[in-house]
N, CA, C and O atoms as a printed pandas DataFrame, in Angstrom:
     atom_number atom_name residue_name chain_id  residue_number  x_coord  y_coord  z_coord
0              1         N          UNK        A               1  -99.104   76.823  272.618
1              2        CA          UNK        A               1  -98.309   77.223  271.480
2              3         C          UNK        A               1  -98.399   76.155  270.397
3              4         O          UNK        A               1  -98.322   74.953  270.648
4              5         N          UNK        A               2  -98.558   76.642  269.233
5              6        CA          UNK        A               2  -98.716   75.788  268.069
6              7         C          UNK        A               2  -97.566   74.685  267.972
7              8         O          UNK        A               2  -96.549   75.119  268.513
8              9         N          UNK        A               3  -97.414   73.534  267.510
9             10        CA          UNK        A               3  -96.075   73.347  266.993
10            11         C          UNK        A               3  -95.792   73.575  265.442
11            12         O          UNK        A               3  -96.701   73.603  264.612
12            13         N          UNK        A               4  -94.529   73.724  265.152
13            14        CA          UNK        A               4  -94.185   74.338  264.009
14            15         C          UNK        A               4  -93.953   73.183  262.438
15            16         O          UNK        A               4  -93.604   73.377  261.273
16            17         N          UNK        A               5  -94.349   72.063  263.199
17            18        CA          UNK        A               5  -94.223   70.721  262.302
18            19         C          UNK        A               5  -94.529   70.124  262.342
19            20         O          UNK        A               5  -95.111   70.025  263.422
20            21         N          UNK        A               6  -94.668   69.000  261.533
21            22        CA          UNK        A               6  -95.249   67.761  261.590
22            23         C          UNK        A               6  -94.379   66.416  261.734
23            24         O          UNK        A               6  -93.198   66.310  261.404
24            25         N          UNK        A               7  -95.307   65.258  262.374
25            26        CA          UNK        A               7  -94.408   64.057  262.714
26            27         C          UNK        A               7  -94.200   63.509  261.152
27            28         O          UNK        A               7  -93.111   63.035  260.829
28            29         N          UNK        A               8  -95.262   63.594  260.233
29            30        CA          UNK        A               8  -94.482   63.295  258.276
30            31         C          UNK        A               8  -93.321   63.881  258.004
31            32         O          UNK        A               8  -92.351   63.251  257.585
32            33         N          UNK        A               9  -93.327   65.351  258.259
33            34        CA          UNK        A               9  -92.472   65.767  257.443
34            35         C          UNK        A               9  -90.953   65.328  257.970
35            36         O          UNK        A               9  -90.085   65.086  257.131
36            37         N          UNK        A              10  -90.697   65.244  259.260
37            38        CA          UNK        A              10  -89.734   64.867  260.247
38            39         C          UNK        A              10  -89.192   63.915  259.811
39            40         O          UNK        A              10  -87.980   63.870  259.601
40            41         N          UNK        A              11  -90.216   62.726  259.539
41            42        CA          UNK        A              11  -89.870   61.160  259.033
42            43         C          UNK        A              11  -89.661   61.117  257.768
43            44         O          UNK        A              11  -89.933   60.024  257.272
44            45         N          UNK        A              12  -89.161   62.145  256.838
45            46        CA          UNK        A              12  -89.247   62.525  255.233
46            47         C          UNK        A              12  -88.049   62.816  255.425
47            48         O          UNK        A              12  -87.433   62.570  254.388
48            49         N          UNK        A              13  -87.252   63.292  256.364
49            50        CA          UNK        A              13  -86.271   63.204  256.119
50            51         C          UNK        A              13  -84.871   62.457  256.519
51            52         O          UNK        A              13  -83.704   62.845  256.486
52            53         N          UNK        A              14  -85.725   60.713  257.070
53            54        CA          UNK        A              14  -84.713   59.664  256.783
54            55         C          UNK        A              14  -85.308   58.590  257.208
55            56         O          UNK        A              14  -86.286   58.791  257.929
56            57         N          UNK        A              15  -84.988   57.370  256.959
57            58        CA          UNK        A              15  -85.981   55.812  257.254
58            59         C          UNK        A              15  -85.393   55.633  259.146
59            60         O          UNK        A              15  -86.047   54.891  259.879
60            61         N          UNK        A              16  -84.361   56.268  259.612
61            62        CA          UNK        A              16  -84.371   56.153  261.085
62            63         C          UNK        A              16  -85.429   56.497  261.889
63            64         O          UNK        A              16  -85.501   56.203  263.082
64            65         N          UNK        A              17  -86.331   57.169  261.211
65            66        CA          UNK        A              17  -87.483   57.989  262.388
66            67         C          UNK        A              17  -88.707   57.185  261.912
67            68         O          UNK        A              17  -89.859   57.553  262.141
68            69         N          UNK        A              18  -88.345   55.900  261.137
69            70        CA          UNK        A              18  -89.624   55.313  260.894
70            71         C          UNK        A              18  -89.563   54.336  262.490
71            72         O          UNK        A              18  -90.475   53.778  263.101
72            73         N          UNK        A              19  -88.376   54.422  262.729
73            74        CA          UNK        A              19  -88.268   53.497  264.202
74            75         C          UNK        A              19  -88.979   53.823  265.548
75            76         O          UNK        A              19  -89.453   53.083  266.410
76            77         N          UNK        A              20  -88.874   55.513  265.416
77            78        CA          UNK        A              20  -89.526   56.101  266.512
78            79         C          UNK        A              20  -90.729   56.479  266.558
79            80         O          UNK        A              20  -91.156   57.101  265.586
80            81         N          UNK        A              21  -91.464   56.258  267.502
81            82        CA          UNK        A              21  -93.122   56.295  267.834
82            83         C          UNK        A              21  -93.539   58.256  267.450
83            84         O          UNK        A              21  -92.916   59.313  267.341
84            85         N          UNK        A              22  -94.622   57.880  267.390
85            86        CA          UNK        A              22  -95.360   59.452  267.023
86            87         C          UNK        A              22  -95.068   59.899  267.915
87            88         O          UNK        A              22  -94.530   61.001  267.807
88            89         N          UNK        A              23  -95.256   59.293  269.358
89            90        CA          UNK        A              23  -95.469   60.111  270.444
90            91         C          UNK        A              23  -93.663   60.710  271.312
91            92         O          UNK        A              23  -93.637   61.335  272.373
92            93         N          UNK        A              24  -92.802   60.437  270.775
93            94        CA          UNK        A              24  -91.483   60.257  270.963
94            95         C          UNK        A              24  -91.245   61.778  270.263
95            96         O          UNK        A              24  -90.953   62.859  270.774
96            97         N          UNK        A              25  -91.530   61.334  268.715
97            98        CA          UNK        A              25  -91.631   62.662  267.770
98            99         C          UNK        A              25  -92.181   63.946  267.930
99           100         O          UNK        A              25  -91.689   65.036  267.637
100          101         N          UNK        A              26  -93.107   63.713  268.360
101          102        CA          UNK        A              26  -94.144   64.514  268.873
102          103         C          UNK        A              26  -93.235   65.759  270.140
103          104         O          UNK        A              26  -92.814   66.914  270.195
104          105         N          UNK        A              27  -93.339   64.687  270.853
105          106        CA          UNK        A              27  -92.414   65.992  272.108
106          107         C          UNK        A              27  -91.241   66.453  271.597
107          108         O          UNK        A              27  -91.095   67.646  271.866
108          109         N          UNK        A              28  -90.327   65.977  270.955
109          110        CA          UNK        A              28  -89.297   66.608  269.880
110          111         C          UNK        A              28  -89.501   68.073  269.110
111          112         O          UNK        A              28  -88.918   69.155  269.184
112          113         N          UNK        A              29  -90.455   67.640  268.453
113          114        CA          UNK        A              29  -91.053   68.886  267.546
114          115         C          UNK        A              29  -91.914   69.872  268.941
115          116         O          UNK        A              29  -91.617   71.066  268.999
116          117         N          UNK        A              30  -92.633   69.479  269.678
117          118        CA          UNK        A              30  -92.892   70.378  270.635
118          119         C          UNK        A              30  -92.173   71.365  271.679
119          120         O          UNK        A              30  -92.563   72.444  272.126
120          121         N          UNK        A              31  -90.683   70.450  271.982
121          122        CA          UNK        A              31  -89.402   71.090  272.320
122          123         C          UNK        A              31  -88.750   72.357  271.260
123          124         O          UNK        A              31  -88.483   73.494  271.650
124          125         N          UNK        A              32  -88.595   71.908  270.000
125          126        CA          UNK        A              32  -87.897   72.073  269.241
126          127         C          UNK        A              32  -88.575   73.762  268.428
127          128         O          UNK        A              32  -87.974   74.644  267.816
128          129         N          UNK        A              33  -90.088   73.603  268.813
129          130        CA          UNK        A              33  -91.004   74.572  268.470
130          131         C          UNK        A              33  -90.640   75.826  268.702
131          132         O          UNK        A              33  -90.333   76.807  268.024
132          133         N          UNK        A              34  -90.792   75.455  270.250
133          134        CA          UNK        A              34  -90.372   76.170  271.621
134          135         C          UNK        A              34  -89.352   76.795  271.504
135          136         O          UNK        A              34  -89.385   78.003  271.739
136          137         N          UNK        A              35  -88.113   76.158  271.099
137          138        CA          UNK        A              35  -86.793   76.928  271.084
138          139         C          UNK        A              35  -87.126   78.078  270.038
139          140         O          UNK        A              35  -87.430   79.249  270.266
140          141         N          UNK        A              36  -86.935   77.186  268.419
141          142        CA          UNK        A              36  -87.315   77.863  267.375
142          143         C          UNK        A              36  -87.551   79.582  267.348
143          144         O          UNK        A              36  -86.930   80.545  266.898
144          145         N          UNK        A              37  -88.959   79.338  268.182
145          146        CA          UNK        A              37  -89.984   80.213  268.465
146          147         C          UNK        A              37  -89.377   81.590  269.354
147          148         O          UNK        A              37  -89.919   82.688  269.481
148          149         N          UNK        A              38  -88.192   81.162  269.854
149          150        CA          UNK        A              38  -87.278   82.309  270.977
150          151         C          UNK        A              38  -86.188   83.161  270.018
151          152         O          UNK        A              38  -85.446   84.129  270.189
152          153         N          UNK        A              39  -86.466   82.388  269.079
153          154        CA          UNK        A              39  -84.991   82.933  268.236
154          155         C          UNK        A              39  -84.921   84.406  267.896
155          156         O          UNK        A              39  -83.895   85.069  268.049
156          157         N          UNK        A              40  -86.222   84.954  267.363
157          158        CA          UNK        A              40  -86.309   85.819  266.853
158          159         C          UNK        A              40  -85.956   86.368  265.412
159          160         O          UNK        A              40  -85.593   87.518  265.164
160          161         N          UNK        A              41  -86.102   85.494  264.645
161          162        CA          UNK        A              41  -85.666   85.235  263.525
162          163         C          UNK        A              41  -87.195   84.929  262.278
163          164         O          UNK        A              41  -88.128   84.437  262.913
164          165         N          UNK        A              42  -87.447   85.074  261.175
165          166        CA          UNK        A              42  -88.235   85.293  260.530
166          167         C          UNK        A              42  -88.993   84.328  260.502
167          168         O          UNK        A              42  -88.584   83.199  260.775
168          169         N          UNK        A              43  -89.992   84.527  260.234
169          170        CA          UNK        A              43  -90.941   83.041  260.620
170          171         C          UNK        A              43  -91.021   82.651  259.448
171          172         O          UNK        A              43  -92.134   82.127  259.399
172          173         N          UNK        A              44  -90.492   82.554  258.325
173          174        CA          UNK        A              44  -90.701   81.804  257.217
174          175         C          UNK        A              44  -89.754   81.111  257.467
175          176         O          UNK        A              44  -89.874   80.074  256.814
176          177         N          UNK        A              45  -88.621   81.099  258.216
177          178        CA          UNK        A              45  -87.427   79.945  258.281
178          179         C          UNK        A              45  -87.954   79.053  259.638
179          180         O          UNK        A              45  -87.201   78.137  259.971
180          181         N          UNK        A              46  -89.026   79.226  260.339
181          182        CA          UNK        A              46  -89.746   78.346  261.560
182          183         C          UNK        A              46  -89.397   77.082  261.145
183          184         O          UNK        A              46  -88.363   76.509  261.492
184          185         N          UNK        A              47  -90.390   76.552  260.275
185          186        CA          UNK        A              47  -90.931   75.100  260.137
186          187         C          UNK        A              47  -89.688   74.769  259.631
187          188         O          UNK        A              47  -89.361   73.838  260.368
188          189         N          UNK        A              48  -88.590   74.972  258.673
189          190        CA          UNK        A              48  -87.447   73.985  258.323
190          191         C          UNK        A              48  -86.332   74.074  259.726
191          192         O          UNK        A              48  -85.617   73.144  260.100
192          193         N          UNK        A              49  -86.396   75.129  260.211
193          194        CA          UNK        A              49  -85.448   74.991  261.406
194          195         C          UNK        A              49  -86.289   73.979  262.117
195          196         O          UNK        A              49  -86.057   72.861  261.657
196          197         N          UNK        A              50  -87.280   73.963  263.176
197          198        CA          UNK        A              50  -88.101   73.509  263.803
198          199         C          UNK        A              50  -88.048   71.908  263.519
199          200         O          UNK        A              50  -87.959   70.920  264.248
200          201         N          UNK        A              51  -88.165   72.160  261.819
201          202        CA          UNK        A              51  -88.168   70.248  261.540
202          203         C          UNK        A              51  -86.349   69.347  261.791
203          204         O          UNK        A              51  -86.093   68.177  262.078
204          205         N          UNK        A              52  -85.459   70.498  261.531
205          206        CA          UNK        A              52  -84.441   69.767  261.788
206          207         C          UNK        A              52  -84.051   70.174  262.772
207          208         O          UNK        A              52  -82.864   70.400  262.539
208          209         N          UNK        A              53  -84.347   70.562  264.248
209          210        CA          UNK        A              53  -83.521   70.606  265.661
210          211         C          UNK        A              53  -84.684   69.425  265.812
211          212         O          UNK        A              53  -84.118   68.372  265.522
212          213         N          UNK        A              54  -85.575   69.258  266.026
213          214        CA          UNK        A              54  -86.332   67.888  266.098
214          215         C          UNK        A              54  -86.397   66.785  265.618
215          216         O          UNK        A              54  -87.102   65.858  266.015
216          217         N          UNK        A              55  -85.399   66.800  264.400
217          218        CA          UNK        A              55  -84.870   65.431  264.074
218          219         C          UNK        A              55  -83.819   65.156  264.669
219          220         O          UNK        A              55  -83.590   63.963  264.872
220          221         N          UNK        A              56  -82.638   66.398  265.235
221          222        CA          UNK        A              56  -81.555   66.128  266.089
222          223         C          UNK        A              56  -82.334   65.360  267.249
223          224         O          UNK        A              56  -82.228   64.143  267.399
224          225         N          UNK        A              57  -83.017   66.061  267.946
225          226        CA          UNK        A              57  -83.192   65.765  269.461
226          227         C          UNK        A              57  -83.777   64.234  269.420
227          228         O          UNK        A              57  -83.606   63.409  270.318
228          229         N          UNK        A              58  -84.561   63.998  268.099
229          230        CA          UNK        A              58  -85.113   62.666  267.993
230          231         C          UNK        A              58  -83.991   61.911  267.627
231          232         O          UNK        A              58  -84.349   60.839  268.113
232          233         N          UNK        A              59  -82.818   61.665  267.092
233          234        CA          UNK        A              59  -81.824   61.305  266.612
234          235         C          UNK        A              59  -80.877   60.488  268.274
235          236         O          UNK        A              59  -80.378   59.382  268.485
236          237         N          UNK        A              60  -81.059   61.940  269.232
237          238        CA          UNK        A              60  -80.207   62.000  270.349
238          239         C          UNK        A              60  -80.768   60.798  271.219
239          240         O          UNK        A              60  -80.153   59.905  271.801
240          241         N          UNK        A              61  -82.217   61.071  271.121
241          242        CA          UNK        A              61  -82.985   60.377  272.178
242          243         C          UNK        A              61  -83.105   58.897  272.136
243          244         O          UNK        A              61  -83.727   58.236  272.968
244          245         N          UNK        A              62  -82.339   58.329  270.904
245          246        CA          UNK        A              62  -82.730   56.897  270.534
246          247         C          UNK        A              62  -80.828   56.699  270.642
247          248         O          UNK        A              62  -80.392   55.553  270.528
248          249         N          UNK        A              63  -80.335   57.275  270.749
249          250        CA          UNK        A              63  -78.644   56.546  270.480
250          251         C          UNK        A              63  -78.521   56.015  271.955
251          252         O          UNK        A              63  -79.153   56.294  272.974
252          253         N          UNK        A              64  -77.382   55.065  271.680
253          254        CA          UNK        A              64  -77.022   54.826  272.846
254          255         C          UNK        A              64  -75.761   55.117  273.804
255          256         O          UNK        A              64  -74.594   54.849  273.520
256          257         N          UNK        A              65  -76.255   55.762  275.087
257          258        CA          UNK        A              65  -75.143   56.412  275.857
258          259         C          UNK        A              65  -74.035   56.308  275.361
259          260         O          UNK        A              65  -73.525   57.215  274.704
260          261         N          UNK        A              66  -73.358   54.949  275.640
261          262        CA          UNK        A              66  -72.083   54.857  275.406
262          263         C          UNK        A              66  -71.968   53.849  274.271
263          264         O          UNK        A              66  -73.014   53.345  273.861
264          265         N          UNK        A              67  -70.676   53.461  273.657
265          266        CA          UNK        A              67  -70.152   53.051  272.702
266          267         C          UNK        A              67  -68.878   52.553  273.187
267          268         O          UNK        A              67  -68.157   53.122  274.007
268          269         N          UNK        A              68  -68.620   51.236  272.505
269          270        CA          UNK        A              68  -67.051   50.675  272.914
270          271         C          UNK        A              68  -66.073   51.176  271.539
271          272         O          UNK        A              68  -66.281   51.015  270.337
272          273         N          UNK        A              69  -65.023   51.793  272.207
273          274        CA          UNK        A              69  -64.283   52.937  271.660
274          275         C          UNK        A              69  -63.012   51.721  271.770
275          276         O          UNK        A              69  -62.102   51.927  270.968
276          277         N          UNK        A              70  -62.888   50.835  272.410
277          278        CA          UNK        A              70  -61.173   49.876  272.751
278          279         C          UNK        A              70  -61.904   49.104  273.689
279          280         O          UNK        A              70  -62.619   49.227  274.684
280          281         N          UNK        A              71  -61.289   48.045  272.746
281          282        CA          UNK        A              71  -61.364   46.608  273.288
282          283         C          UNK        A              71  -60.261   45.798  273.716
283          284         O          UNK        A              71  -59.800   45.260  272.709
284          285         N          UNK        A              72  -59.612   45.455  274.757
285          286        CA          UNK        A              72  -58.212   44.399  274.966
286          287         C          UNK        A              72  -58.502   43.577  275.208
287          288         O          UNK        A              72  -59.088   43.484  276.287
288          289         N          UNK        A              73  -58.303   42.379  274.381
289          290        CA          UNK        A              73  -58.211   40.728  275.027
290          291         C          UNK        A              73  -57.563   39.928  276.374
291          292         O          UNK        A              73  -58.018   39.033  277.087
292          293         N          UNK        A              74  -55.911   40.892  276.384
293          294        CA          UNK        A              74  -55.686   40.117  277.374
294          295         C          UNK        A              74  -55.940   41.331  278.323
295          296         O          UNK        A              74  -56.038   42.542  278.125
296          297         N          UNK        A              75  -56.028   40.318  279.738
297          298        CA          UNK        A              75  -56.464   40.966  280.771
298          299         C          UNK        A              75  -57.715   41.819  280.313
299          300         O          UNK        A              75  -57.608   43.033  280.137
300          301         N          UNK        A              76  -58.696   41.259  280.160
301          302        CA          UNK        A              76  -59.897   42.076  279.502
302          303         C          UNK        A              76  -60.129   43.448  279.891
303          304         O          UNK        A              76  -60.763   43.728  280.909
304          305         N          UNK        A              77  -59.575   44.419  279.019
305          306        CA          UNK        A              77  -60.121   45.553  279.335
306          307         C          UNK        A              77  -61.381   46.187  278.372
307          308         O          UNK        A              77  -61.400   45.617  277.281
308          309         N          UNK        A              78  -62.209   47.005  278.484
309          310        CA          UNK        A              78  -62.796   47.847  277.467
310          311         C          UNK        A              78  -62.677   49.183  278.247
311          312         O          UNK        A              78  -62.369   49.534  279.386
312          313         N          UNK        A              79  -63.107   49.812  276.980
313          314        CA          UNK        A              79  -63.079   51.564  276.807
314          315         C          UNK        A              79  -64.193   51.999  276.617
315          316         O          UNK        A              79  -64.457   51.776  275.436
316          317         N          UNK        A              80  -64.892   52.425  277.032
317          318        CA          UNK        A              80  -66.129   53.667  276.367
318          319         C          UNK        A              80  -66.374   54.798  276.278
319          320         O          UNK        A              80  -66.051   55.548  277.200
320          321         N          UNK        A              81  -67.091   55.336  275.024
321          322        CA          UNK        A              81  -67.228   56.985  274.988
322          323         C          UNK        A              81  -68.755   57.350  274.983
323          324         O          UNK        A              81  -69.570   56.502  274.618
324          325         N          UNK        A              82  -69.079   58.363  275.309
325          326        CA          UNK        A              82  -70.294   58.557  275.002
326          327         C          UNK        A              82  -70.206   59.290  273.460
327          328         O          UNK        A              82  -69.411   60.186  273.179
328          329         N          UNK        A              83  -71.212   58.696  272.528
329          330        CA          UNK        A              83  -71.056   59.485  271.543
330          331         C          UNK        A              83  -70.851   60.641  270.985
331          332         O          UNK        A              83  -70.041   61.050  270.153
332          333         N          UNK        A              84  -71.933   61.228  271.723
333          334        CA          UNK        A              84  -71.645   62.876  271.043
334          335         C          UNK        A              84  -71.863   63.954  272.654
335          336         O          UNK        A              84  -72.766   64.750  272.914
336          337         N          UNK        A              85  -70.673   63.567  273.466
337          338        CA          UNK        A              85  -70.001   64.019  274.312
338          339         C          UNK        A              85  -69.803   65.481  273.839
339          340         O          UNK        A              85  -69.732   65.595  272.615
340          341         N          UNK        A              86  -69.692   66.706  274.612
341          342        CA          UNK        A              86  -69.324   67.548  273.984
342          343         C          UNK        A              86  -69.398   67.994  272.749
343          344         O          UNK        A              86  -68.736   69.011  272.543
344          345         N          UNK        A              87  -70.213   67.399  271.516
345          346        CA          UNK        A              87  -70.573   68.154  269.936
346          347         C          UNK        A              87  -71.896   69.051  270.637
347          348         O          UNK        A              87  -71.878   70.271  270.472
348          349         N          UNK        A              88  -72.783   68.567  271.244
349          350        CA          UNK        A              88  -74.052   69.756  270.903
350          351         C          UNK        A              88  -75.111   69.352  269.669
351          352         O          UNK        A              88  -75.568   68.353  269.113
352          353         N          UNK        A              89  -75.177   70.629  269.629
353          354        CA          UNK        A              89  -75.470   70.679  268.342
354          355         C          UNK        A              89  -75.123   69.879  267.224
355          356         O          UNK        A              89  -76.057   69.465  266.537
356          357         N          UNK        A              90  -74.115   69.621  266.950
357          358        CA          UNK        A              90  -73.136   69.415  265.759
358          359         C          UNK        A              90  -72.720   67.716  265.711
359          360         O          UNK        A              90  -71.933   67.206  264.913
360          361         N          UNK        A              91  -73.465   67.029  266.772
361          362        CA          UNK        A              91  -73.660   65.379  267.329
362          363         C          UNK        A              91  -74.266   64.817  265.920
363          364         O          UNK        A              91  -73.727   63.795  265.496
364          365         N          UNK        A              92  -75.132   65.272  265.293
365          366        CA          UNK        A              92  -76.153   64.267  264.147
366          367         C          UNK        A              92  -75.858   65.703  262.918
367          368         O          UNK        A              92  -75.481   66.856  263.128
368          369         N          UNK        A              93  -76.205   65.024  261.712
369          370        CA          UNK        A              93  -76.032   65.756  260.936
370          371         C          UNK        A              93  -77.483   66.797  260.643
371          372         O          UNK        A              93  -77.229   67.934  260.246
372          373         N          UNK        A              94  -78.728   66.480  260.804
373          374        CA          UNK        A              94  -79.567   67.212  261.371
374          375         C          UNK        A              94  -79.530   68.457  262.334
375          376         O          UNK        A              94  -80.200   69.484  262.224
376          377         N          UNK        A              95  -78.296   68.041  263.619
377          378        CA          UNK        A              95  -77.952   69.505  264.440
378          379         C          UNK        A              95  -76.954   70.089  263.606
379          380         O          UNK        A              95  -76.653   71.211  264.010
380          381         N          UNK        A              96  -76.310   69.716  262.547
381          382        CA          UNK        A              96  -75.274   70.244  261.829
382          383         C          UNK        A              96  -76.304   71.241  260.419
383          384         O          UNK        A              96  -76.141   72.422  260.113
384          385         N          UNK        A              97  -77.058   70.499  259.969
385          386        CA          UNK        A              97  -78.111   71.824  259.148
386          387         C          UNK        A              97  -78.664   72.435  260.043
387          388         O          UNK        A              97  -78.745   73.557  259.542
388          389         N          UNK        A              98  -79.031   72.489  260.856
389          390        CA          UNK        A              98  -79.856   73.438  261.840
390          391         C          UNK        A              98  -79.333   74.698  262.090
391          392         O          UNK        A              98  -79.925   75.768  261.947
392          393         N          UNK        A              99  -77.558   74.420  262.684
393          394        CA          UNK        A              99  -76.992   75.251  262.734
394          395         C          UNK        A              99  -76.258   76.117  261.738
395          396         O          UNK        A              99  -75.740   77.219  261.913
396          397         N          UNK        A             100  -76.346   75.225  260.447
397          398        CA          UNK        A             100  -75.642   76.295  259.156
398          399         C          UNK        A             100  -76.873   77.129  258.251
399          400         O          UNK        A             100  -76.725   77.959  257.354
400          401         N          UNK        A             101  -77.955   76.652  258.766
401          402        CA          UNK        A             101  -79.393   77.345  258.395
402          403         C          UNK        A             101  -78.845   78.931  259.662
403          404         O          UNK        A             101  -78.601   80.091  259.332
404          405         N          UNK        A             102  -78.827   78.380  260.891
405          406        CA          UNK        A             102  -78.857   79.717  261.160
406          407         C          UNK        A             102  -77.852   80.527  261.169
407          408         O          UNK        A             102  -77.955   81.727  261.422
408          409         N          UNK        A             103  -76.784   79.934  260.889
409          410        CA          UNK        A             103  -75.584   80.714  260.350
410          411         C          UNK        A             103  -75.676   81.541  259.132
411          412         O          UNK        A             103  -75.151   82.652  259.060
412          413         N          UNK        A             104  -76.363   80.980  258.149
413          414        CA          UNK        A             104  -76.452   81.567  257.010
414          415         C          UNK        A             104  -77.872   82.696  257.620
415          416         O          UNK        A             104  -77.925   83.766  257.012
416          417         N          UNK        A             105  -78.682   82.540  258.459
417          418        CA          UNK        A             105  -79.842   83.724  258.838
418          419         C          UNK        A             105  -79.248   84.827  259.260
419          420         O          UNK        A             105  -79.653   85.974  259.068
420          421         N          UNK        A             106  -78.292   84.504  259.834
421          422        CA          UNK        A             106  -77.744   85.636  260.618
422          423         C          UNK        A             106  -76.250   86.255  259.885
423          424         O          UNK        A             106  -75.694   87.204  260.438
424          425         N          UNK        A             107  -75.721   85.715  258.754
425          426        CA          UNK        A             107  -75.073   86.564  257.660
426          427         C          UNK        A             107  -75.906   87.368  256.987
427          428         O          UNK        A             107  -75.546   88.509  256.697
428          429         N          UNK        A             108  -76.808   87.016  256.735
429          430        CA          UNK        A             108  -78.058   87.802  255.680
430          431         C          UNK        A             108  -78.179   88.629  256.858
431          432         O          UNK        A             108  -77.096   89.207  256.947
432          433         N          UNK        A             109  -78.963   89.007  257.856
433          434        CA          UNK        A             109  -79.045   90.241  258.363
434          435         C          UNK        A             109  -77.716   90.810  258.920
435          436         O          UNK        A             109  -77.830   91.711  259.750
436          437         N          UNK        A             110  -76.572   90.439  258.603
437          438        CA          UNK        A             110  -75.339   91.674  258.515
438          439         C          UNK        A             110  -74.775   91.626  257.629
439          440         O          UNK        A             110  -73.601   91.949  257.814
440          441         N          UNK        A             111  -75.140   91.224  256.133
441          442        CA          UNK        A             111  -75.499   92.191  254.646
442          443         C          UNK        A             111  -75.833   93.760  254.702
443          444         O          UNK        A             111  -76.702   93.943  255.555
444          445         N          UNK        A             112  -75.532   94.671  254.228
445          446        CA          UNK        A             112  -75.822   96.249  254.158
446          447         C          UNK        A             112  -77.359   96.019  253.318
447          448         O          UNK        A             112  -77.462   95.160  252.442
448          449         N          UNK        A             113  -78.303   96.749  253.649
449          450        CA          UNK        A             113  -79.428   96.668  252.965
450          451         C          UNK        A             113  -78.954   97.641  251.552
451          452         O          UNK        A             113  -78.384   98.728  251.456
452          453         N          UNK        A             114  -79.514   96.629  250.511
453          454        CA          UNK        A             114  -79.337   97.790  249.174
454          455         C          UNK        A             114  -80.532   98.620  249.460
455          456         O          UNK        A             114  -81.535   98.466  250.157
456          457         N          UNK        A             115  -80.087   99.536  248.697
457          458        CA          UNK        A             115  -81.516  100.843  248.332
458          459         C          UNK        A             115  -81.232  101.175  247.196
459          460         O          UNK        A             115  -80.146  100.940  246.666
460          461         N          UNK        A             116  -82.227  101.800  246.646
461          462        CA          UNK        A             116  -82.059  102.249  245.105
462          463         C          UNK        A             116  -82.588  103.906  245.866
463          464         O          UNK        A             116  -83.443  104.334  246.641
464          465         N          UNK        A             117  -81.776  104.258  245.283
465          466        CA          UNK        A             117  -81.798  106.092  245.387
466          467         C          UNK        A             117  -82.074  106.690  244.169
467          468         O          UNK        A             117  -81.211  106.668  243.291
468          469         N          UNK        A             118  -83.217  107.256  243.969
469          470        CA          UNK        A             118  -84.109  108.073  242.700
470          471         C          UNK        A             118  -84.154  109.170  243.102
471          472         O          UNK        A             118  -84.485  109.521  244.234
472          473         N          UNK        A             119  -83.848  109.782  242.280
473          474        CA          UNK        A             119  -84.282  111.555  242.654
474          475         C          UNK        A             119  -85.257  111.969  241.429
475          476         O          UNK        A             119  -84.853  111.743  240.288
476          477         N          UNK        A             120  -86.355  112.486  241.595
477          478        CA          UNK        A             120  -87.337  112.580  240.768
478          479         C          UNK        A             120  -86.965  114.049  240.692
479          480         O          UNK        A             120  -86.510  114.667  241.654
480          481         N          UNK        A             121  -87.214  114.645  239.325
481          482        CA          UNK        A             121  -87.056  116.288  239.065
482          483         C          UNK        A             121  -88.607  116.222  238.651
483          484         O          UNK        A             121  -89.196  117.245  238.300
């Protein structure tokens, strides 16, 4: 199966993915193809969906697990969260266009189709 993007265009849209290797990118956009590709949805919206669930997943794949959320001095305690625990999708702002791209795909096909009705004499 083709992939639906490129490792440029991916990295065009922020200096974080200049950090990550081609080959990192690469399986991202090859994942991300894949999904894309199940949707069933018009293939002119492929490659911009495609490029941003693959900047999410590339986004995901470089953070780190956890994060110190609370720190106590005495009696040393810490706290940690995992970052984007439970968001999904909606973890990087990349899975956040991804998903209002297809929100907005799928209002447009439950729009009423106009028609123009002519009656020729």
């Amino acid at each position: 199966m083709p992939t639906l993007t490129t490792i440029e265009r991916v990295r065009l849209l922020g200096a974080e993915f200049e950090a990550i290797s081609d080959a990192r990118l690469e399986l991202c956009i090859e994942d991300a193809s894949l999904e894309v590709s199940s949707l069933g949805i018009p293939v002119a919206h492929h490659e911009r969906l495609t490029r941003y669930l693959a900047a999410h997943l590339a986004i995901l794949s470089t953070e780190p697990k956890q994060a110190v959320i609370r720190e106590k001095v005495d009696v040393i305690e810490r706290q940690y969260s995992d970052p984007n625990k439970n968001l999904g999708i909606l973890g990087t702002k990349y899975g956040q266009e991804y998903q209002r791209i297809l929100e907005d795909l799928a209002e447009l096909e439950k729009e009423p189709k106009k028609h123009l009705n002519l009656m020729v004499i």
